[in-house]
Amino acid sequence: MEKFEVLRSTAVPLPIENIDTDQIIPARFLKATSREGFGENLFRDWRFDNTGQPKADFVMNTGRYSGRILVAGKNFGCGSSREHAAWAIHDAGFKVVISSFFADIFKGNALNNGLLPLQVSDEVLERLLNQIEQDPQTTLVVNLVNQELEVPVWEEKFSFEIDAYKKECMINGYDDIDFLVNQKEAIEQYESNRPWAY
Amino acid sequence: MAKTLLDKIWDAHVVKSIPGGLDVFYIDRHLIHEVTSPQAFDEIEARGLPLFRKEQIVATADHNVPTKNQHLPIEEPLSRFQVDKLTENCAKHNIELYGLGHQNQGIVHVMGPELGITQPGMTIVCGDSHTSTHGAFGAIAFGIGTSQVAQVMASQCLLLSKPKSMRITVDGGVKPGVTAKDIILYVISKLGTGGATGYFVEYAGSAFRALSMEGRMTVCNMSIEMGARGGMIAPDQTTFDYLNGREFAPKGEKWEQAVAYWSTLYTEEGATFDKELFFDAADIAPMITFGTNPGMGMALNAVIPTDVPASEQASYSKSLSYMGFAPGESLLGKEIQYVFIGSCTNSRIEDLRQVAKYVQGKKKAAHVEAIIVPGSKQVEKQAIEEGIDKVLAEAGFELREPGCSACLAMNEDKIPAGAYCVSTSNRNFEGRQGPGSRTLLASPLVAAITAVEGKIVDITQYLN
């Protein structure tokens, strides 16, 4: 997993609520057996028409917005457990998704892939979306070490929550497998003492 | 302190707690399928790790298998490749695989319970969000991502923080025509699509107690549709009767010991939940969804709500515009083109029986295509033994072979753009059943009546 400490970037606004994983990456694109290449089908049916031509009015096609931060409406990533959703967003070049609420499984999948799900309040989200739509050049600074989102043009910083262990993993590029495999002795000990297990 | 059902099972599976609130959490059963496992096998192979407990893994092919001519090679090359990859990986690692053609093959969440692989008190995971289905047996069961699939393969554990607890109690008897599907669609319509995010739900009360195991599975299956990590129902005599004698259920003395232990799995008097909700079963009517998430449901004879908070207005309008509906509108009389009866939510034998019972001696409307996809080879076999296949065929319904099918349209079974489909599946997301498809979620009974009438009707007038 890539290491993550501080990211300074412009952002892409997607002010839609309840963006589900079928919109992020439709099921028909889940047939690949590797983790790469899902980015080209990110938001496929919003981004392209049924002949494969880009839809001019979608935020990723207007030419107005760019950057490595996606700012999306609340309850982002609801629906299926497909990790392909996190892979697709990451593969398309994003390192951070900002929303006011994330679905659980998506959040976990994102963290396992070096994609930071950054939760802000509904109010801050609305301000951010307005700011970016008014000035697409607005730069945001995501500081994972200090757990702060800075909006320099407002001269404001917002702190965000992240599990201490997950933060450590993202900063160092570690993942859970490394940790769990090292617990083998404790796991075997546990297994030997389950009289109720059938 | 009095414990909840969740506390009891969770605590029994904590290998150790680490600073910062995470638990090394042990997994009893790991179910895998072709779509979310290949990258996990690659991951552990790339790291040179062995499978830690391969005998606790069971595999099946379900997500992108065709539902016609399963005895022939899969035509679609990418699907064939993915299914072949699963076969190859299972052979290499010596994992039990119920592949195409196997008598136990089926949708992973239909297969596990019907074989008795799913049991009370267990922890069960699968790279599929509808793993919550298995909670119907009083198990902690939930969907995981592919990185976690690899973690379980490598260690039989996950690193998790304990979810918050929520109890949803529905008491009382239900009205005629109201099924398990209607109860859960009603609950989700009250909570919204993110209303239980962060929580593990226990369903309690006489309305759930009265359900069969298959009905309970339908309820727990859709827990994820309100964001819940999982849903569970305490095991009782209904659970034990269902499991007794199934292939992988404990036998003889072990069965007695198991039932004695399972009987201790309930929420104790005085135990507290982070959130409690109560509903009256009498308030629930046959349901249908009108929008593009499962929280957008209403009684069949209601009108599409108009009282939406200003902050949600834009998303609400986008959703209704996709569906071709307007606020304040009734769905009664709307013509539909497709009916899909299947998916891990509603493809079990009781669902098929209910459909067959209604359509016996009737014909589907001429303009409707009605597809019925059994959840597993076992369900298919039983349907044929009971003559359900013939009843369905006479009514113009096509009984296919098992798989996930048009629930997520990874195989050939797709709903065309713009067409309306009344579906017994679990998600009505944009394009879920094929690009541009418009899904209305409902019970198998509502689906069967809709297929015969060719349009949305108030089913209460059709019940006798």
XYZ file of C-alpha atoms in Angstrom:
662
model
C 0.000 0.000 0.000
C 1.211 3.535 -0.852
C 2.198 5.771 2.042
C 0.069 8.824 2.788
C 0.988 11.846 4.904
C -0.052 15.157 3.365
C -1.882 15.883 0.121
C -2.340 19.304 -1.451
C -4.738 19.268 -4.368
C -7.699 20.797 -6.138
C -10.904 18.762 -5.968
C -13.755 17.374 -8.050
C -17.280 18.049 -6.682
C -20.030 15.442 -6.979
C -22.997 16.828 -5.040
C -25.189 13.721 -5.132
C -26.348 11.835 -2.028
C -26.336 8.067 -1.514
C -23.854 7.355 -4.303
C -23.901 3.556 -4.325
C -21.170 1.194 -5.411
C -23.141 0.248 -8.545
C -22.735 3.859 -9.706
C -19.071 3.924 -8.725
C -18.381 0.750 -10.699
C -21.293 -1.144 -12.299
C -21.362 -4.914 -11.735
C -20.740 -5.698 -15.397
C -17.201 -4.357 -14.987
C -16.327 -6.642 -12.072
C -15.128 -9.485 -14.243
C -11.445 -8.603 -14.143
C -9.302 -10.819 -11.935
C -6.649 -8.198 -11.166
C -6.940 -4.953 -9.183
C -5.859 -2.654 -11.996
C -7.743 -0.815 -14.700
C -11.056 -0.197 -12.924
C -10.517 3.586 -13.071
C -11.553 3.831 -16.695
C -15.027 2.617 -15.752
C -15.373 4.751 -12.624
C -18.916 6.266 -12.612
C -19.303 4.568 -16.006
C -22.996 5.212 -16.647
C -22.852 8.814 -15.434
C -19.630 9.516 -17.291
C -20.317 7.834 -20.648
C -23.405 7.339 -22.797
C -24.428 3.923 -24.081
C -22.175 4.286 -27.115
C -19.156 4.933 -24.896
C -18.987 8.678 -25.629
C -18.245 10.954 -22.655
C -21.323 12.802 -21.384
C -20.343 16.463 -21.673
C -22.118 17.588 -18.509
C -20.581 15.079 -16.055
C -18.098 16.705 -13.637
C -15.191 14.557 -14.774
C -15.810 15.512 -18.441
C -16.455 19.245 -18.349
C -12.758 20.116 -18.199
C -13.613 22.488 -15.353
C -12.474 20.302 -12.464
C -9.390 18.253 -11.705
C -7.441 17.008 -8.711
C -6.872 14.041 -6.472
C -9.720 14.763 -4.046
C -13.331 13.764 -4.702
C -15.958 15.682 -2.719
C -19.278 13.820 -2.710
C -22.735 13.947 -1.133
C -23.604 12.129 2.084
C -23.791 8.331 2.530
C -21.112 7.765 -0.074
C -20.369 4.153 -1.065
C -23.567 2.482 0.105
C -24.564 -0.860 -1.355
C -22.332 -3.733 -2.265
C -19.085 -4.795 -0.579
C -17.168 -4.732 -3.869
C -13.671 -3.453 -3.156
C -13.580 -2.693 -6.888
C -15.306 0.593 -5.947
C -12.303 1.705 -3.894
C -9.922 0.356 -6.544
C -11.743 2.285 -9.300
C -11.600 5.604 -7.417
C -7.940 5.097 -6.543
C -7.091 3.908 -10.047
C -8.689 7.060 -11.479
C -6.138 9.073 -9.507
C -8.015 10.043 -6.350
C -6.323 9.737 -2.948
C -9.078 11.232 -0.788
C -12.884 11.158 -0.792
C -14.557 13.829 1.318
C -18.186 13.326 2.342
C -20.370 13.965 5.376
C -21.115 10.243 5.803
C -19.660 6.996 4.480
C -21.089 3.490 4.244
C -19.182 1.091 6.519
C -17.868 -1.482 4.068
C -16.741 1.138 1.567
C -14.913 3.018 4.302
C -13.019 -0.118 5.344
C -12.204 -1.021 1.759
C -10.916 2.491 1.052
C -8.634 2.443 4.093
C -7.254 -0.939 3.017
C -6.216 0.602 -0.306
C -4.596 3.873 0.671
C -7.710 5.886 -0.218
C -8.625 8.200 2.651
C -12.364 8.548 3.450
C -12.493 11.947 5.130
C -15.683 12.790 6.976
C -16.753 16.394 7.527
C -19.996 17.884 8.840
C -22.980 18.417 6.502
C -22.366 22.140 6.785
C -18.676 21.990 5.863
C -19.497 19.639 2.988
C -22.025 22.088 1.578
C -19.563 24.976 1.897
C -16.829 22.932 0.217
C -19.068 21.948 -2.692
C -20.113 25.582 -3.215
C -16.537 26.809 -2.956
C -15.213 24.311 -5.511
C -18.085 24.945 -7.919
C -17.431 28.700 -7.721
C -13.659 28.372 -7.954
C -12.418 25.063 -9.366
C -8.834 26.162 -8.617
C -9.507 26.024 -4.864
C -6.731 24.026 -3.232
C -7.386 21.785 -0.225
C -4.701 20.412 2.078
C -5.294 17.038 3.696
C -2.867 16.433 6.544
C -3.299 12.869 7.810
C -0.543 13.192 10.405
C -2.361 16.067 12.144
C -5.812 14.784 11.112
C -6.662 18.143 9.591
C -8.347 19.338 6.427
C -7.173 22.839 5.583
C -8.957 25.193 3.221
C -6.308 27.896 2.706
C -8.644 30.292 0.883
C -10.888 30.378 3.969
C -7.949 30.372 6.364
C -9.716 27.551 8.174
C -8.771 24.062 9.335
C -11.135 21.225 10.215
C -10.054 18.212 12.225
C -11.254 14.758 11.176
C -11.457 11.360 12.860
C -9.590 8.239 11.888
C -8.904 5.064 13.823
C -5.388 5.314 15.324
C -4.326 1.929 13.987
C -5.637 2.668 10.474
C -3.900 6.033 10.498
C -0.615 4.368 11.373
C -1.147 1.849 8.558
C -1.823 4.562 5.972
C 1.130 6.689 7.007
C 3.492 3.707 6.868
C 1.869 1.844 3.981
C 1.178 -1.249 6.120
C -1.911 -3.403 5.856
C -3.817 -5.767 8.139
C -2.424 -8.970 6.650
C 1.037 -8.185 7.990
C -0.412 -7.648 11.440
C -2.754 -10.655 11.467
C -0.220 -13.168 10.189
C 1.969 -12.190 13.134
C -0.843 -13.168 15.521
C -0.683 -16.837 14.531
C 0.263 -18.075 17.999
C -2.587 -16.228 19.699
C -5.022 -17.445 17.046
C -3.993 -21.083 17.475
C -4.248 -20.731 21.234
C -7.755 -19.335 20.825
C -8.749 -22.175 18.481
C -7.716 -24.792 21.029
C -10.177 -23.456 23.565
C -13.630 -23.407 21.986
C -15.636 -26.181 23.626
C -18.890 -24.734 22.266
C -17.815 -24.796 18.623
C -19.425 -27.542 16.522
C -24.114 -6.935 33.138
C -26.880 -8.313 30.953
C -25.611 -9.222 27.504
C -27.124 -8.857 24.073
C -27.039 -11.645 21.507
C -24.407 -9.614 19.661
C -22.269 -9.316 22.832
C -22.370 -13.059 23.433
C -21.262 -14.069 19.951
C -18.821 -11.196 19.528
C -17.074 -11.806 22.848
C -16.735 -15.521 22.089
C -14.780 -14.699 18.918
C -12.292 -12.144 20.205
C -8.829 -13.688 19.983
C -7.358 -10.591 21.576
C -8.016 -6.878 21.818
C -5.367 -4.439 20.735
C -4.894 -0.869 21.952
C -7.084 1.633 20.112
C -10.271 -0.415 20.258
C -9.717 -3.053 17.595
C -10.244 -6.770 18.122
C -8.529 -9.666 16.406
C -11.821 -11.322 15.517
C -12.060 -15.018 14.649
C -14.090 -16.214 11.651
C -15.751 -19.651 11.721
C -16.912 -19.883 8.117
C -15.623 -18.157 5.017
C -17.758 -18.364 1.876
C -16.183 -17.358 -1.420
C -17.375 -16.872 -5.012
C -15.840 -16.058 -8.368
C -16.095 -12.256 -8.361
C -14.457 -11.109 -5.128
C -11.913 -13.893 -4.561
C -9.382 -13.898 -7.454
C -7.469 -10.832 -6.272
C -7.375 -12.282 -2.740
C -5.819 -15.540 -3.946
C -3.272 -13.459 -5.891
C -2.553 -11.409 -2.797
C -1.718 -14.322 -0.533
C 0.243 -16.063 -3.275
C 2.265 -12.910 -3.948
C 3.167 -12.826 -0.256
C 3.945 -16.536 -0.211
C 1.363 -17.174 2.520
C -0.448 -20.501 2.932
C -4.203 -20.684 3.512
C -4.491 -20.820 7.288
C -7.711 -22.910 7.605
C -8.817 -24.025 4.163
C -11.356 -26.493 5.608
C -13.346 -23.499 6.901
C -13.761 -22.103 3.383
C -16.571 -23.135 1.026
C -16.774 -21.871 -2.554
C -19.519 -21.660 -5.145
C -19.985 -20.003 -8.539
C -23.028 -17.749 -8.597
C -22.574 -14.089 -9.559
C -21.981 -14.259 -13.271
C -23.090 -17.761 -14.227
C -25.659 -18.115 -17.031
C -29.114 -19.329 -16.030
C -29.613 -21.335 -19.209
C -27.649 -24.341 -20.444
C -25.361 -24.603 -17.444
C -24.175 -27.972 -18.732
C -22.446 -26.164 -21.618
C -19.278 -24.064 -21.326
C -20.028 -20.450 -20.342
C -20.306 -18.439 -23.557
C -19.300 -15.033 -22.265
C -15.476 -15.120 -22.197
C -14.851 -12.880 -19.163
C -17.399 -14.725 -17.025
C -15.980 -18.053 -18.121
C -12.482 -16.874 -17.245
C -13.556 -15.748 -13.784
C -15.403 -18.999 -13.032
C -12.458 -21.038 -14.367
C -10.138 -19.025 -12.160
C -12.220 -19.953 -9.108
C -12.100 -23.627 -10.080
C -8.348 -23.404 -10.574
C -7.766 -21.587 -7.272
C -9.937 -24.029 -5.315
C -8.168 -27.018 -6.851
C -4.756 -25.533 -6.119
C -5.584 -24.792 -2.494
C -7.810 -27.817 -1.911
C -10.950 -25.813 -1.109
C -14.423 -27.365 -1.295
C -16.077 -25.968 -4.429
C -19.703 -26.313 -5.436
C -19.199 -25.260 -9.028
C -21.558 -25.289 -11.971
C -23.236 -28.662 -12.320
C -22.624 -29.652 -8.679
C -25.771 -30.640 -6.788
C -24.909 -28.115 -4.035
C -24.199 -25.158 -6.339
C -26.233 -22.032 -5.746
C -26.268 -18.432 -4.634
C -23.813 -18.394 -1.775
C -26.422 -17.151 0.737
C -28.931 -19.794 -0.293
C -26.380 -22.605 -0.433
C -24.801 -22.054 3.025
C -28.014 -22.200 5.062
C -29.682 -25.033 3.148
C -26.639 -27.282 3.647
C -26.446 -26.509 7.362
C -23.063 -24.788 6.925
C -24.626 -21.737 8.563
C -25.293 -22.328 12.269
C -26.217 -20.263 15.330
C -23.411 -18.620 17.277
C -21.030 -18.612 14.334
C -19.125 -15.831 12.660
C -19.521 -15.979 8.890
C -18.018 -13.731 6.238
C -18.079 -13.536 2.466
C -16.968 -10.982 -0.093
C -20.584 -10.012 -0.619
C -22.663 -7.503 1.309
C -25.692 -9.803 1.541
C -23.780 -12.133 3.839
C -26.023 -10.518 6.458
C -28.556 -13.184 5.358
C -26.916 -15.793 7.608
C -27.727 -13.686 10.681
C -31.207 -15.250 10.499
C -29.718 -18.206 12.396
C -28.377 -16.049 15.236
C -24.920 -15.687 13.731
C -22.672 -12.676 13.227
C -22.486 -12.594 9.453
C -21.350 -9.726 7.284
C -19.895 -8.774 3.931
C -16.222 -7.963 3.509
C -13.984 -6.490 0.825
C -11.413 -8.463 -1.109
C -8.480 -7.301 1.058
C -10.347 -8.789 4.002
C -11.012 -11.989 2.041
C -7.225 -12.291 1.790
C -6.846 -11.556 5.510
C -9.254 -14.346 6.435
C -7.501 -16.716 4.038
C -4.183 -15.880 5.674
C -5.219 -15.823 9.332
C -8.900 -16.825 9.733
C -9.249 -13.451 11.461
C -10.129 -9.823 10.801
C -9.215 -6.660 12.667
C -12.490 -5.054 13.634
C -14.025 -2.606 16.025
C -17.232 -3.835 17.598
C -20.229 -2.221 15.883
C -22.868 -0.316 17.801
C -26.013 -2.277 18.576
C -29.549 -1.588 17.430
C -32.693 -3.552 18.201
C -35.668 -3.308 15.874
C -38.800 -4.748 17.408
C -41.878 -5.418 15.320
C -44.797 -6.784 17.296
C -48.186 -8.043 16.301
C -49.754 -9.964 13.463
C -49.441 -8.861 9.853
C -52.255 -8.116 7.425
C -53.092 -10.512 4.582
C -50.595 -10.283 1.736
C -47.804 -8.953 3.972
C -44.667 -11.104 3.807
C -41.160 -10.995 5.281
C -40.097 -8.866 2.306
C -42.781 -6.278 3.054
C -41.735 -6.098 6.706
C -38.109 -5.376 5.861
C -38.952 -2.971 3.006
C -41.192 -1.129 5.478
C -38.425 -0.950 8.099
C -35.897 0.296 5.522
C -38.366 2.909 4.269
C -38.582 4.215 7.843
C -34.808 4.247 8.485
C -33.542 5.250 5.066
C -30.642 3.784 3.147
C -28.025 4.909 5.706
C -30.181 4.763 8.839
C -28.414 1.791 10.409
C -24.864 2.521 9.237
C -22.401 1.693 12.008
C -24.853 -0.650 13.733
C -25.418 -4.365 13.959
C -29.167 -4.959 14.108
C -31.083 -7.518 16.139
C -34.635 -8.107 14.925
C -36.991 -8.945 17.756
C -40.698 -9.188 18.422
C -43.540 -11.482 17.504
C -43.634 -10.504 13.819
C -40.117 -11.897 13.280
C -40.665 -14.862 15.616
C -43.628 -15.898 13.493
C -41.519 -16.035 10.323
C -40.090 -19.244 8.902
C -36.293 -19.487 8.566
C -36.624 -18.514 4.931
C -38.614 -15.418 5.862
C -36.033 -14.532 8.505
C -33.300 -14.867 5.877
C -35.161 -12.406 3.630
C -35.261 -9.921 6.520
C -31.608 -10.271 7.564
C -30.501 -10.252 3.919
C -31.649 -6.666 3.474
C -30.052 -5.306 6.676
C -27.246 -3.884 4.552
C -29.800 -1.857 2.570
C -30.188 0.466 5.546
C -26.425 0.501 5.992
C -26.280 -2.016 8.863
C -23.156 -4.116 9.220
C -25.448 -7.100 9.665
C -28.724 -8.261 11.102
C -29.578 -11.166 13.367
C -32.462 -13.041 14.938
C -32.001 -15.128 18.092
C -32.213 -18.867 17.350
C -35.300 -20.736 18.565
C -37.184 -23.957 17.873
C -37.882 -22.785 14.293
C -34.111 -22.499 13.772
C -33.343 -25.894 15.292
C -36.107 -27.638 13.323
C -34.783 -26.130 10.100
C -31.205 -27.239 10.758
C -31.881 -30.712 12.109
C -30.702 -33.333 9.629
C -29.058 -30.961 7.139
C -25.834 -32.155 5.562
C -23.358 -30.164 7.656
C -25.442 -29.724 10.814
C -24.103 -31.523 13.919
C -25.431 -35.063 14.343
C -26.278 -37.364 17.297
C -24.791 -36.356 20.624
C -23.142 -33.321 19.037
C -26.563 -32.139 17.901
C -27.854 -32.278 21.488
C -24.819 -30.363 22.747
C -25.136 -27.814 19.967
C -28.834 -27.171 20.654
C -28.060 -26.766 24.362
C -25.452 -24.121 23.509
C -27.551 -22.434 20.835
C -30.396 -22.141 23.351
C -28.215 -19.773 25.396
C -27.943 -17.352 22.473
C -30.469 -14.619 23.176
C -30.479 -11.071 24.469
C -30.837 -11.094 28.232
C -33.502 -9.142 30.070
C -32.169 -5.681 30.892
C -29.443 -5.662 28.245
C -29.143 -2.283 26.566
C -28.766 -1.295 22.934
C -27.209 1.844 21.484
C -30.486 2.370 19.640
C -33.938 0.805 19.898
C -36.801 1.122 17.443
C -40.339 -0.230 17.679
C -42.895 -0.778 14.943
C -46.398 -2.163 14.885
C -46.873 -5.023 12.395
C -50.456 -3.897 11.804
C -49.155 -0.698 10.162
C -47.370 -2.655 7.426
C -48.990 -3.089 4.021
C -47.678 -4.861 0.900
C -44.755 -2.681 -0.226
C -43.081 -1.490 -3.397
C -40.155 0.834 -4.098
C -40.507 3.850 -6.358
C -36.957 5.255 -6.401
C -33.326 4.301 -6.815
C -32.402 3.130 -3.341
C -34.164 0.557 -1.161
C -35.131 3.218 1.374
C -37.483 4.723 -1.209
C -40.344 2.326 -0.515
C -44.032 2.769 0.220
C -47.278 0.827 0.528
C -48.459 -0.319 -2.897
C -51.563 1.825 -2.711
C -49.804 4.942 -1.380
C -48.588 7.905 -3.418
C -44.967 8.903 -3.952
C -44.041 11.182 -1.039
C -43.801 14.927 -1.614
C -42.502 15.965 1.820
C -38.760 15.700 1.210
C -36.291 17.885 3.151
C -34.828 20.698 1.033
C -31.281 19.360 1.392
C -32.328 16.043 -0.192
C -34.489 17.540 -2.935
C -31.882 17.441 -5.728
C -31.015 13.766 -5.208
C -34.725 12.903 -4.825
C -35.655 14.606 -8.095
C -32.760 12.939 -9.916
C -33.946 9.585 -8.638
C -37.616 10.075 -9.610
C -36.631 11.431 -12.998
C -34.556 8.282 -13.623
C -37.592 6.184 -12.720
C -39.970 8.296 -14.818
C -42.169 9.042 -11.794
C -43.361 12.252 -10.150
C -43.903 13.208 -6.509
C -47.506 12.712 -5.431
C -48.107 10.081 -8.095
C -49.687 6.656 -7.473
C -48.043 3.620 -9.051
C -51.334 1.742 -9.406
C -52.052 1.009 -13.036
C -48.452 1.507 -14.215
C -47.637 -1.002 -16.900
C -44.513 -3.078 -16.333
C -42.538 -5.152 -18.821
C -40.466 -7.534 -16.682
C -40.862 -9.565 -13.524
C -37.784 -11.076 -11.913
C -38.234 -13.590 -9.104
C -34.903 -14.636 -7.661
C -31.751 -13.378 -5.828
C -30.368 -14.183 -2.373
C -33.347 -12.270 -0.949
C -36.212 -14.299 -2.431
C -35.302 -17.414 -4.426
C -35.941 -20.152 -1.900
C -38.507 -22.909 -2.133
C -41.156 -21.089 -0.087
C -40.872 -18.118 -2.456
C -41.357 -20.384 -5.467
C -44.258 -22.177 -3.787
C -45.963 -18.891 -3.066
C -45.620 -17.780 -6.677
C -46.791 -21.162 -8.008
C -49.789 -21.160 -5.688
C -50.940 -17.807 -6.993
C -50.286 -18.347 -10.701
C -51.725 -21.859 -10.847
C -54.432 -21.852 -13.496
C -53.636 -18.256 -14.526
C -51.507 -16.785 -17.311
C -48.993 -14.008 -17.151
C -49.909 -10.882 -19.126
C -48.831 -11.198 -22.769
C -46.490 -8.182 -22.714
C -44.635 -9.285 -19.553
C -41.476 -11.346 -19.512
C -41.422 -13.325 -16.265
C -38.154 -14.926 -15.199
C -37.824 -17.139 -12.152
C -34.330 -18.073 -11.045
C -34.083 -20.581 -8.181
C -31.438 -19.851 -5.562
C -29.695 -23.196 -5.831
C -29.629 -26.609 -7.473
C -31.391 -27.948 -4.392
C -34.194 -25.416 -4.686
C -34.467 -26.205 -8.392
C -34.629 -29.948 -7.689
C -37.272 -29.512 -5.033
C -39.337 -27.257 -7.305
C -39.283 -29.933 -10.005
C -40.166 -32.671 -7.505
C -43.159 -30.638 -6.340
C -44.289 -29.942 -9.902
C -43.764 -26.200 -9.452
C -41.850 -26.035 -12.739
C -44.927 -27.250 -14.623
C -47.307 -24.853 -12.905
C -44.973 -21.981 -13.717
C -44.499 -23.063 -17.326
C -48.277 -23.314 -17.837
C -48.628 -19.778 -16.523
C -45.936 -18.557 -18.928
C -43.155 -18.149 -16.365
C -39.713 -19.361 -17.267
C -37.892 -21.375 -14.572
C -34.178 -20.943 -15.119
C -31.082 -22.525 -13.559
C -29.568 -21.144 -10.309
C -27.479 -18.012 -9.925
C -27.572 -14.320 -8.999
C -28.891 -13.485 -12.477
C -30.799 -10.259 -13.070
C -30.328 -9.063 -9.490
C -27.067 -7.491 -10.607
C -27.037 -8.421 -14.292
C -23.463 -9.670 -14.451
C -24.592 -12.488 -16.728
C -26.850 -12.297 -19.808
C -30.006 -11.687 -17.769
C -30.481 -7.950 -18.110
C -33.445 -5.604 -18.095
C -33.340 -3.222 -21.101
C -32.925 0.542 -20.709
C -36.145 2.284 -19.786
C -38.074 -0.915 -19.015
C -39.789 -1.397 -15.657
C -39.053 -4.561 -13.722
C -40.834 -5.662 -10.571
C -38.076 -7.594 -8.857
C -37.835 -9.667 -5.698
C -34.156 -8.760 -5.383
C -32.607 -6.313 -2.934
C -31.369 -3.236 -4.822
C -33.083 -0.765 -7.103
C -29.971 1.297 -7.795
C -29.694 3.013 -11.184
C -28.670 0.469 -13.796
C -28.454 -2.354 -11.292
C -30.402 -4.768 -13.524
C -28.770 -3.480 -16.702
C -27.884 0.025 -17.952
C -30.971 2.241 -17.838
C -33.160 -0.434 -16.202
C -35.842 0.679 -13.749
C -36.320 -1.618 -10.770
C -39.274 -1.763 -8.394
C -38.527 -3.993 -5.416
C -41.336 -6.112 -4.026
C -42.238 -9.482 -2.509
C -42.621 -12.662 -4.587
C -46.383 -12.444 -4.054
C -46.558 -8.884 -5.398
C -44.257 -9.910 -8.274
C -46.480 -12.866 -9.190
C -49.674 -10.808 -9.166
C -47.985 -8.035 -11.157
C -46.859 -10.539 -13.788
C -50.413 -11.807 -14.236
C -52.001 -8.353 -14.314
C -49.219 -6.751 -16.375
C -49.363 -3.633 -14.228
C -49.019 -2.496 -10.636
C -52.182 -3.293 -8.709
C -53.330 -3.127 -5.112
C -52.798 -6.817 -4.387
C -55.126 -6.866 -1.409
C -58.017 -7.088 -3.878
C -56.525 -10.208 -5.474
C -56.073 -12.345 -2.380
C -58.406 -15.173 -1.624
